[in-house]
Coordinates of N, CA and C in Angstrom, one line a residue:
Chain A
S3 N 5.2 -3.7 17.8 CA 5.0 -3.0 16.6 C 3.8 -2.1 16.5
Y4 N 3.8 -1.2 15.6 CA 2.7 -0.2 15.5 C 1.5 -0.7 14.9
E5 N 0.3 -0.4 15.4 CA -0.9 -0.9 14.8 C -1.8 0.4 14.5
L6 N -2.6 0.2 13.5 CA -3.6 1.1 13.2 C -4.9 0.3 13.2
T7 N -6.0 0.9 13.8 CA -7.4 0.3 13.9 C -8.4 1.1 13.2
Q8 N -9.2 0.3 12.3 CA -10.2 0.9 11.7 C -11.5 0.1 11.9
P9 N -12.7 0.7 11.8 CA -13.9 0.0 11.9 C -14.1 -0.8 10.6
P10 N -14.6 -2.0 10.9 CA -14.8 -3.0 9.6 C -15.7 -2.4 8.6
S11 N -16.7 -1.7 9.0 CA -17.7 -1.3 8.0 C -18.3 0.0 8.5
V12 N -18.7 0.7 7.5 CA -19.3 2.1 7.6 C -20.4 2.1 6.5
S13 N -21.6 2.5 7.0 CA -22.7 2.7 6.1 C -23.1 4.2 6.0
V14 N -23.6 4.7 4.8 CA -24.0 6.0 4.6 C -25.1 6.0 3.5
S15 N -25.8 7.1 3.6 CA -26.9 7.2 2.5 C -26.4 8.1 1.4
P16 N -26.7 8.0 0.2 CA -26.3 8.9 -0.8 C -26.5 10.3 -0.5
G17 N -25.5 11.1 -0.7 CA -25.6 12.6 -0.5 C -25.3 13.0 0.9
Q18 N -25.1 12.0 1.7 CA -24.6 12.4 3.2 C -23.2 12.3 3.4
T19 N -22.7 12.6 4.6 CA -21.4 12.6 4.9 C -20.9 11.3 5.6
A20 N -19.9 10.8 5.0 CA -19.3 9.5 5.7 C -18.0 9.8 6.3
S21 N -17.7 9.3 7.5 CA -16.6 9.4 8.2 C -15.9 8.1 8.5
I22 N -14.7 8.0 8.2 CA -14.0 6.7 8.6 C -12.7 7.0 9.5
T23 N -12.7 6.4 10.6 CA -11.7 6.6 11.5 C -10.5 5.6 11.5
C24 N -9.3 6.1 11.9 CA -8.2 5.2 12.1 C -7.5 5.7 13.4
S25 N -7.2 4.6 14.3 CA -6.7 4.9 15.5 C -5.4 4.2 15.6
G26 N -4.3 5.0 16.2 CA -3.1 4.5 16.5 C -2.4 5.3 17.6
D27 N -1.5 4.8 18.3 CA -0.8 5.5 19.4 C -0.1 6.9 18.9
K28 N -0.3 8.0 19.3 CA 0.1 9.2 18.8 C 0.1 9.3 17.2
L29 N -0.9 8.9 16.7 CA -0.9 8.9 15.2 C -0.9 10.3 14.7
G30 N -1.3 11.3 15.5 CA -1.3 12.7 15.0 C 0.1 13.3 15.0
D31 N 1.1 12.5 15.5 CA 2.5 12.8 15.4 C 3.1 12.2 14.0
K32 N 2.4 11.4 13.3 CA 2.9 11.0 12.1 C 1.9 11.5 10.9
F33 N 2.3 11.1 9.8 CA 1.6 11.6 8.5 C 0.6 10.4 8.3
A34 N -0.6 10.6 8.1 CA -1.5 9.5 7.7 C -1.8 9.7 6.1
S35 N -2.1 8.6 5.6 CA -2.6 8.5 4.2 C -3.8 7.6 4.2
W36 N -4.6 7.7 3.2 CA -5.8 6.9 2.8 C -5.7 6.4 1.5
Y37 N -6.3 5.2 1.3 CA -6.4 4.5 0.0 C -7.7 3.9 -0.2
Q38 N -8.2 4.1 -1.5 CA -9.6 3.6 -1.8 C -9.3 2.2 -2.7
Q39 N -10.0 1.3 -2.5 CA -9.8 0.2 -3.3 C -11.1 -0.5 -3.6
K40 N -11.4 -0.6 -4.9 CA -12.7 -1.2 -5.3 C -12.4 -2.6 -5.7
P41 N -13.4 -3.4 -5.7 CA -13.2 -4.9 -6.0 C -12.5 -5.2 -7.4
G42 N -11.3 -6.0 -7.3 CA -10.6 -6.3 -8.4 C -9.6 -5.3 -8.9
Q43 N -9.5 -4.2 -8.1 CA -8.6 -3.2 -8.5 C -7.5 -2.9 -7.6
S44 N -6.5 -2.2 -8.0 CA -5.4 -1.7 -7.1 C -5.9 -0.6 -6.2
P45 N -5.3 -0.4 -5.2 CA -5.4 0.7 -4.3 C -5.2 2.0 -5.1
V46 N -5.9 3.0 -4.7 CA -5.8 4.5 -5.2 C -5.6 5.3 -4.0
Q47 N -4.5 6.1 -3.9 CA -4.3 7.2 -3.0 C -5.4 8.3 -3.1
V48 N -6.1 8.4 -2.0 CA -7.0 9.6 -2.0 C -6.6 10.8 -1.1
I49 N -5.7 10.4 -0.1 CA -5.2 11.4 0.9 C -3.8 11.1 1.2
Y50 N -3.0 12.0 1.2 CA -1.6 11.9 1.9 C -1.3 13.1 2.6
Q51 N -0.3 12.9 3.5 CA 0.2 13.9 4.5 C -1.0 14.6 5.3
D52 N -1.9 13.7 5.7 CA -3.0 14.0 6.5 C -4.2 14.6 5.7
V53 N -4.0 15.7 5.0 CA -4.9 16.5 4.4 C -4.9 16.7 3.0
K54 N -3.8 16.2 2.3 CA -3.5 16.7 0.9 C -4.3 15.5 0.0
R55 N -4.8 16.1 -1.2 CA -5.6 15.4 -2.1 C -4.7 15.2 -3.4
P56 N -4.4 14.1 -3.9 CA -3.7 13.9 -5.2 C -4.6 14.5 -6.2
S57 N -4.0 15.0 -7.4 CA -4.7 15.6 -8.5 C -5.7 14.5 -9.1
G58 N -6.8 14.8 -9.3 CA -7.7 13.9 -9.8 C -8.8 13.3 -8.7
V59 N -8.5 13.6 -7.5 CA -9.4 13.0 -6.5 C -10.4 14.2 -6.0
P60 N -11.6 13.7 -6.1 CA -12.6 14.6 -5.9 C -12.5 15.5 -4.7
E61 N -13.0 16.8 -4.7 CA -12.9 17.7 -3.5 C -13.6 17.1 -2.3
R62 N -14.7 16.2 -2.6 CA -15.4 15.8 -1.4 C -14.8 14.8 -0.6
F63 N -13.5 14.5 -0.9 CA -12.6 13.7 -0.1 C -11.8 14.6 0.8
S64 N -11.7 14.5 2.2 CA -10.9 15.2 3.0 C -10.4 14.5 4.1
G65 N -9.3 15.0 4.6 CA -8.7 14.2 5.9 C -8.3 15.1 6.9
S66 N -8.2 14.5 8.2 CA -7.6 15.2 9.4 C -6.9 14.2 10.0
N67 N -6.1 14.8 11.0 CA -5.2 13.8 11.9 C -4.8 14.6 13.0
S68 N -5.3 14.0 14.3 CA -4.9 14.7 15.6 C -5.0 13.7 16.7
G69 N -4.0 13.9 17.7 CA -4.1 13.0 18.8 C -3.9 11.5 18.3
N70 N -4.8 10.7 18.7 CA -4.6 9.3 18.3 C -5.4 8.9 17.1
T71 N -6.1 9.8 16.3 CA -7.0 9.5 15.5 C -6.8 10.2 14.1
A72 N -6.9 9.6 12.9 CA -7.0 10.2 11.6 C -8.4 9.9 11.1
T73 N -8.9 10.8 10.4 CA -10.3 10.6 9.9 C -10.4 11.0 8.3
L74 N -11.0 10.1 7.6 CA -11.3 10.3 6.3 C -12.8 10.8 6.1
T75 N -12.9 11.8 5.6 CA -14.5 12.3 5.4 C -14.8 12.4 3.9
I76 N -15.9 11.8 3.6 CA -16.4 12.0 2.2 C -17.7 12.6 2.4
S77 N -17.7 13.8 1.7 CA -19.0 14.6 1.8 C -19.8 14.3 0.5
A78 N -21.1 14.6 0.7 CA -22.0 14.2 -0.5 C -21.5 13.0 -1.1
T79 N -21.6 11.9 -0.3 CA -21.2 10.6 -0.7 C -22.1 10.1 -2.0
Q80 N -21.3 9.5 -3.0 CA -21.9 9.0 -4.2 C -21.8 7.5 -4.2
A81 N -22.7 6.9 -5.0 CA -22.7 5.4 -5.2 C -21.3 4.8 -5.5
M82 N -20.5 5.7 -6.4 CA -19.2 5.3 -6.9 C -18.1 5.2 -5.8
D83 N -18.5 5.9 -4.6 CA -17.6 5.8 -3.5 C -17.5 4.6 -2.7
E84 N -18.4 3.8 -3.0 CA -18.5 2.4 -2.2 C -17.3 1.6 -2.6
A85 N -16.5 1.3 -1.6 CA -15.1 0.6 -1.7 C -14.5 0.3 -0.4
D86 N -13.5 -0.4 -0.4 CA -12.8 -0.6 1.0 C -11.7 0.6 1.0
Y87 N -11.6 1.1 2.2 CA -10.7 2.1 2.5 C -9.7 1.9 3.5
Y88 N -8.4 2.1 3.3 CA -7.4 1.8 4.1 C -6.5 3.0 4.6
C89 N -6.3 3.1 5.9 CA -5.3 4.2 6.4 C -4.0 3.5 6.4
Q90 N -3.0 4.3 6.5 CA -1.6 4.0 6.5 C -0.7 5.1 7.2
A91 N 0.2 4.6 7.8 CA 1.2 5.6 8.5 C 2.7 4.9 8.2
W92 N 3.7 5.7 8.7 CA 5.0 5.3 8.7 C 5.6 5.5 10.0
D93 N 6.3 4.4 10.3 CA 7.0 4.2 11.7 C 8.3 3.6 11.6
S94 N 9.4 4.5 11.6 CA 10.7 4.0 11.7 C 11.0 3.0 10.6
N95 N 10.9 3.4 9.5 CA 11.2 2.4 8.2 C 10.3 1.2 8.0
F96 N 9.0 1.3 8.7 CA 7.9 0.3 8.4 C 6.7 1.1 8.0
W97 N 6.0 0.6 7.0 CA 4.9 1.0 6.6 C 3.7 0.1 7.3
V98 N 2.6 0.8 7.8 CA 1.6 0.2 8.6 C 0.3 0.5 8.0
F99 N -0.6 -0.5 7.6 CA -1.8 -0.2 7.2 C -2.9 -0.7 8.2
G100 N -3.9 0.0 8.2 CA -5.2 -0.3 9.0 C -5.8 -1.6 8.4
G101 N -6.6 -2.1 9.0 CA -7.1 -3.4 8.6 C -8.3 -3.2 7.5
G102 N -8.7 -2.0 7.3 CA -9.7 -1.5 6.1 C -11.1 -1.4 6.7
T103 N -11.7 -0.5 6.0 CA -13.2 -0.3 6.2 C -13.9 -0.4 5.1
K104 N -15.0 -1.1 5.0 CA -15.8 -1.3 3.8 C -16.9 -0.3 3.9
L105 N -17.0 0.6 3.0 CA -17.9 1.7 3.0 C -18.9 1.2 2.1
T106 N -20.3 1.2 2.6 CA -21.5 0.8 1.8 C -22.3 2.1 1.7
V107 N -22.7 2.3 0.6 CA -23.6 3.4 0.2 C -24.9 2.9 -0.1
L108 N -26.0 3.2 0.7 CA -27.3 2.5 0.6 C -28.4 3.6 0.9
Chain B
E24 N 3.5 9.1 -19.2 CA 2.5 8.7 -18.1 C 3.3 7.7 -17.1
V25 N 3.1 7.9 -15.9 CA 3.7 7.1 -14.9 C 2.9 5.8 -14.7
Q26 N 3.8 4.7 -14.8 CA 3.1 3.4 -14.7 C 4.0 2.3 -14.1
L27 N 3.5 1.4 -13.5 CA 4.2 0.3 -13.0 C 3.4 -1.0 -13.4
V28 N 4.2 -2.0 -13.9 CA 3.6 -3.2 -14.3 C 4.3 -4.4 -13.7
E29 N 3.7 -5.1 -13.0 CA 4.3 -6.2 -12.3 C 4.0 -7.6 -13.1
S30 N 5.0 -8.4 -12.9 CA 5.0 -9.8 -13.5 C 5.6 -10.8 -12.7
G31 N 5.5 -12.2 -13.2 CA 6.3 -13.1 -12.5 C 5.5 -14.0 -11.5
G32 N 4.3 -13.6 -11.1 CA 3.5 -14.4 -10.2 C 3.1 -15.8 -10.9
G33 N 2.5 -16.6 -10.0 CA 2.1 -18.0 -10.5 C 2.0 -18.8 -9.3
L34 N 1.6 -20.0 -9.7 CA 1.6 -21.2 -8.5 C 3.0 -21.8 -8.4
I35 N 3.2 -21.8 -7.1 CA 4.6 -22.4 -6.6 C 4.4 -23.3 -5.5
Q36 N 5.0 -24.3 -5.3 CA 5.0 -25.2 -4.2 C 5.7 -24.7 -3.0
P37 N 5.2 -25.0 -1.8 CA 5.8 -24.5 -0.6 C 7.4 -24.9 -0.5
G38 N 8.1 -23.9 0.0 CA 9.6 -24.1 -0.1 C 10.3 -23.7 -1.3
G39 N 9.5 -23.3 -2.4 CA 9.9 -22.9 -3.6 C 10.3 -21.5 -3.8
S40 N 10.9 -21.1 -4.8 CA 11.4 -19.7 -5.0 C 10.7 -19.0 -6.3
L41 N 10.6 -17.7 -6.3 CA 9.9 -16.9 -7.3 C 10.5 -15.7 -7.3
R42 N 10.7 -15.0 -8.6 CA 11.1 -13.6 -8.6 C 10.1 -12.9 -9.3
L43 N 9.6 -11.7 -8.6 CA 8.7 -10.8 -9.3 C 9.4 -9.7 -9.8
S44 N 8.8 -9.0 -10.8 CA 9.3 -8.0 -11.6 C 8.3 -6.9 -11.5
C45 N 8.8 -5.6 -11.4 CA 8.0 -4.5 -11.6 C 8.7 -3.4 -12.7
A46 N 8.0 -3.4 -13.8 CA 8.7 -2.5 -14.8 C 8.1 -1.2 -14.7
A47 N 8.9 0.0 -14.6 CA 8.4 1.4 -14.5 C 8.7 2.0 -15.8
S48 N 7.7 3.0 -16.0 CA 7.8 3.7 -17.1 C 7.2 5.2 -16.7
G49 N 7.8 6.4 -17.3 CA 7.3 7.6 -16.9 C 8.2 8.2 -15.8
F50 N 9.1 7.6 -15.2 CA 9.9 8.0 -14.1 C 11.1 6.9 -14.0
T51 N 12.1 7.4 -13.1 CA 13.2 6.6 -12.9 C 13.2 5.9 -11.5
V52 N 13.3 4.5 -11.5 CA 13.2 3.9 -10.2 C 14.3 4.2 -9.3
S53 N 15.5 4.3 -9.8 CA 16.6 4.5 -8.9 C 16.5 6.0 -8.2
N54 N 15.6 6.7 -8.7 CA 15.3 8.2 -8.0 C 14.3 8.3 -7.2
N55 N 13.7 7.1 -6.9 CA 12.5 7.1 -6.0 C 12.6 5.9 -5.0
Y56 N 11.9 6.2 -3.9 CA 11.7 5.0 -3.0 C 10.5 4.1 -3.5
M57 N 10.9 2.7 -3.6 CA 10.0 1.9 -4.1 C 9.6 0.8 -3.1
S58 N 8.5 0.3 -2.9 CA 8.1 -0.8 -2.2 C 7.3 -1.9 -2.8
W59 N 7.2 -3.0 -2.1 CA 6.3 -4.1 -2.4 C 5.2 -4.2 -1.4
V60 N 4.0 -4.3 -1.7 CA 2.9 -4.4 -0.7 C 2.1 -5.6 -1.2
R61 N 1.7 -6.4 -0.3 CA 0.9 -7.6 -0.7 C -0.5 -7.6 0.0
Q62 N -1.4 -8.3 -0.7 CA -2.8 -8.5 -0.2 C -3.1 -10.0 -0.3
A63 N -3.4 -10.6 0.7 CA -3.8 -12.0 0.7 C -5.3 -12.0 0.3
P64 N -5.8 -13.2 -0.3 CA -7.1 -13.1 -0.8 C -8.1 -12.8 0.4
G65 N -9.1 -11.7 0.1 CA -10.0 -11.4 1.0 C -9.5 -10.6 2.3
K66 N -8.2 -10.2 2.2 CA -7.6 -9.6 3.4 C -7.3 -8.2 3.1
G67 N -6.6 -7.5 4.1 CA -6.1 -6.1 4.0 C -4.7 -6.1 3.3
L68 N -4.2 -4.8 3.3 CA -2.8 -4.6 2.6 C -1.7 -4.8 3.8
E69 N -0.7 -5.3 3.2 CA 0.5 -5.5 4.2 C 1.8 -5.1 3.5
W70 N 2.5 -4.2 4.0 CA 3.7 -3.7 3.5 C 4.8 -4.9 3.5
V71 N 5.6 -5.1 2.5 CA 6.5 -6.1 2.4 C 7.9 -5.6 2.6
S72 N 8.4 -4.8 1.7 CA 9.8 -4.3 1.6 C 9.8 -3.0 1.0
V73 N 10.9 -2.4 1.2 CA 11.3 -1.0 0.6 C 12.7 -1.0 0.3
M74 N 12.9 -0.3 -0.9 CA 14.3 -0.1 -1.3 C 14.6 1.5 -1.3
Y75 N 15.4 2.0 -0.5 CA 15.8 3.3 -0.6 C 17.0 3.5 -1.5
S76 N 17.8 2.6 -1.4 CA 19.0 2.7 -2.3 C 19.5 1.1 -2.3
V77 N 20.7 0.9 -3.0 CA 21.2 -0.5 -3.1 C 21.8 -0.9 -1.7
V78 N 22.1 0.2 -0.9 CA 22.7 -0.3 0.4 C 21.7 -0.1 1.5
E79 N 20.5 0.5 1.2 CA 19.6 0.5 2.4 C 18.2 0.0 1.9
T80 N 17.8 -1.1 2.5 CA 16.6 -1.9 2.3 C 16.0 -2.2 3.6
H81 N 14.7 -2.3 3.6 CA 14.0 -2.8 4.8 C 12.9 -3.8 4.5
Y82 N 12.7 -4.8 5.6 CA 11.6 -5.8 5.3 C 10.8 -5.9 6.5
A83 N 9.6 -6.4 6.2 CA 8.6 -6.8 7.2 C 9.1 -8.0 8.0
D84 N 8.9 -8.1 9.1 CA 9.3 -9.3 9.9 C 8.9 -10.6 9.3
S85 N 7.7 -10.6 8.8 CA 7.2 -11.8 8.2 C 8.0 -12.4 7.0
V86 N 8.9 -11.5 6.5 CA 9.6 -12.0 5.2 C 11.2 -11.9 5.2
K87 N 11.5 -11.3 6.4 CA 13.0 -11.0 6.6 C 13.7 -12.4 6.6
G88 N 14.8 -12.3 5.9 CA 15.7 -13.5 5.7 C 15.2 -14.3 4.5
R89 N 14.0 -14.2 3.9 CA 13.6 -14.9 2.9 C 13.3 -14.3 1.5
F90 N 13.1 -12.9 1.7 CA 12.7 -12.0 0.5 C 13.9 -11.1 0.3
T91 N 14.2 -10.8 -1.0 CA 15.2 -9.9 -1.2 C 14.8 -8.8 -2.2
I92 N 14.9 -7.6 -2.0 CA 14.4 -6.5 -3.0 C 15.6 -6.0 -3.7
S93 N 15.4 -6.0 -4.9 CA 16.6 -5.2 -5.8 C 16.0 -4.5 -6.9
R94 N 17.0 -4.0 -7.7 CA 16.6 -3.2 -8.9 C 17.6 -3.3 -9.9
D95 N 17.2 -3.1 -11.2 CA 18.2 -3.0 -12.4 C 17.8 -1.6 -13.0
N96 N 18.8 -0.7 -12.8 CA 18.8 0.5 -13.2 C 18.6 0.6 -14.8
S97 N 19.4 -0.3 -15.4 CA 19.4 -0.2 -16.9 C 18.0 -0.6 -17.5
E98 N 17.3 -1.5 -16.6 CA 16.1 -1.8 -17.1 C 14.8 -1.1 -16.5
N99 N 15.1 -0.2 -15.5 CA 14.2 0.6 -14.9 C 13.1 -0.3 -14.2
T100 N 13.7 -1.4 -13.5 CA 12.8 -2.4 -13.0 C 13.2 -2.8 -11.5
L101 N 12.2 -2.9 -10.9 CA 12.3 -3.5 -9.3 C 12.0 -4.8 -9.3
Y102 N 12.6 -5.6 -8.4 CA 12.5 -7.1 -8.3 C 12.2 -7.3 -6.9
L103 N 11.6 -8.5 -6.7 CA 11.4 -9.1 -5.4 C 11.7 -10.6 -5.5
Q104 N 12.9 -11.0 -5.0 CA 13.2 -12.5 -4.9 C 12.7 -13.0 -3.6
M105 N 11.7 -14.0 -3.9 CA 11.1 -14.7 -2.8 C 11.6 -16.1 -2.7
N106 N 12.1 -16.4 -1.6 CA 12.7 -17.9 -1.3 C 11.9 -18.5 -0.1
N107 N 12.0 -19.8 0.0 CA 11.4 -20.6 1.0 C 9.9 -20.2 1.2
L108 N 9.2 -20.1 0.1 CA 7.8 -19.6 0.1 C 7.0 -20.4 1.0
R109 N 6.0 -19.9 1.7 CA 5.0 -20.5 2.6 C 3.7 -20.2 2.1
A110 N 2.7 -21.1 2.5 CA 1.3 -20.9 2.1 C 0.8 -19.5 2.5
E111 N 1.2 -19.0 3.7 CA 0.9 -17.6 4.1 C 1.3 -16.5 3.2
D112 N 2.3 -16.9 2.3 CA 2.7 -15.8 1.4 C 1.9 -15.6 0.1
T113 N 0.9 -16.5 -0.1 CA -0.1 -16.3 -1.0 C -0.8 -15.0 -1.0
A114 N -0.8 -14.2 -2.1 CA -1.2 -12.9 -2.2 C -1.0 -12.3 -3.5
V115 N -1.8 -11.2 -3.7 CA -1.4 -10.3 -4.8 C -0.4 -9.4 -4.4
Y116 N 0.7 -9.4 -5.2 CA 1.8 -8.5 -4.9 C 1.8 -7.3 -5.7
Y117 N 1.8 -6.1 -5.0 CA 1.8 -4.9 -5.8 C 3.3 -4.1 -5.5
C118 N 3.7 -3.5 -6.6 CA 4.8 -2.6 -6.4 C 4.2 -1.2 -6.3
A119 N 4.8 -0.3 -5.6 CA 4.2 1.1 -5.3 C 5.6 2.1 -5.2
R120 N 5.2 3.2 -5.6 CA 6.1 4.3 -5.6 C 5.8 5.2 -4.4
E121 N 6.7 5.6 -3.7 CA 6.4 6.5 -2.6 C 6.4 8.0 -3.0
N122 N 5.5 8.8 -2.5 CA 5.5 10.2 -2.7 C 5.7 10.9 -1.4
D123 N 5.3 12.1 -1.3 CA 5.5 12.9 0.0 C 4.8 12.2 1.2
G124 N 5.5 12.3 2.3 CA 4.8 11.9 3.5 C 4.8 10.3 3.7
H125 N 5.7 9.7 3.1 CA 6.0 8.2 3.2 C 4.6 7.6 2.7
S126 N 4.1 8.0 1.5 CA 2.7 7.6 1.2 C 3.0 6.9 -0.2
F127 N 2.1 6.0 -0.6 CA 2.3 5.5 -1.9 C 1.1 6.1 -3.1
G128 N 1.9 6.9 -3.9 CA 1.1 7.5 -4.7 C 0.9 6.8 -6.0
T129 N 1.6 5.8 -6.5 CA 1.5 5.1 -7.7 C 1.5 3.6 -7.3
W130 N 0.7 2.8 -8.0 CA 0.6 1.4 -7.7 C 0.5 0.6 -9.0
G131 N 1.0 -0.5 -9.0 CA 0.9 -1.4 -10.3 C -0.5 -2.1 -10.2
Q132 N -0.5 -2.9 -11.0 CA -1.9 -3.7 -11.1 C -1.9 -4.9 -10.3
G133 N -0.6 -5.4 -9.9 CA -0.5 -6.5 -9.0 C -0.3 -7.7 -9.8
T134 N 0.5 -8.8 -9.1 CA 0.7 -10.0 -9.7 C 0.4 -11.1 -8.6
L135 N -0.5 -12.1 -9.0 CA -0.9 -13.1 -7.9 C 0.1 -14.2 -7.7
V136 N 0.5 -14.4 -6.5 CA 1.4 -15.6 -6.0 C 0.7 -16.5 -5.2
T137 N 0.5 -17.7 -5.7 CA -0.2 -18.8 -4.9 C 1.0 -19.8 -4.6
V138 N 0.9 -20.0 -3.2 CA 1.9 -21.1 -2.8 C 0.9 -22.3 -2.2
S139 N 1.2 -23.4 -3.0 CA 0.2 -24.6 -2.6 C 0.8 -25.7 -3.2
S140 N 0.7 -26.9 -2.6 CA 1.1 -28.1 -3.1 C 0.0 -28.8 -4.0

């Protein structure tokens, strides 16, 4: 079965750039999505089709996907960006999520 | 406004059954690919099932043969029938609408299922 691997945690200082990676076999050949989840809330899509931002998602969120790695980049990180982030891909009628990365802004 | 509202969760004994509902508004369930995704307490997201059409559905291996996804077009509602429940099925269950790129653009608020004696 297909697997996606994320680092368990990433720390960033306010105003700096945070990068969260997601690794999977030939992930660049698939579309990657990213979701933000704050405590007690439902996930929110922040990136789909590798690089697209849904309406309402701040421009500081961006994505890339090549080779075996997809990356979510948050520029000028704010305290409100502190959350769990999950990558996701589709593989032959199965949706796969990464294990999640806790982003700490300190 | 596009909205998904889940209901039907609760405490159930191992081996029991439960049916979850997901009422949609602002769009038509039958015109969209709809999934169930779950999250065990303190854990990550796990895809459970998808309904492409009444004749094409798919399930995660962990629930295949025990869970059944369905919909009622007249009620614009998605369902998840869960049978032979196990402790490891304990989770918040979300319904989600798929958008471009096999991604989930809309999520409900979730409903908690607890399987315990």
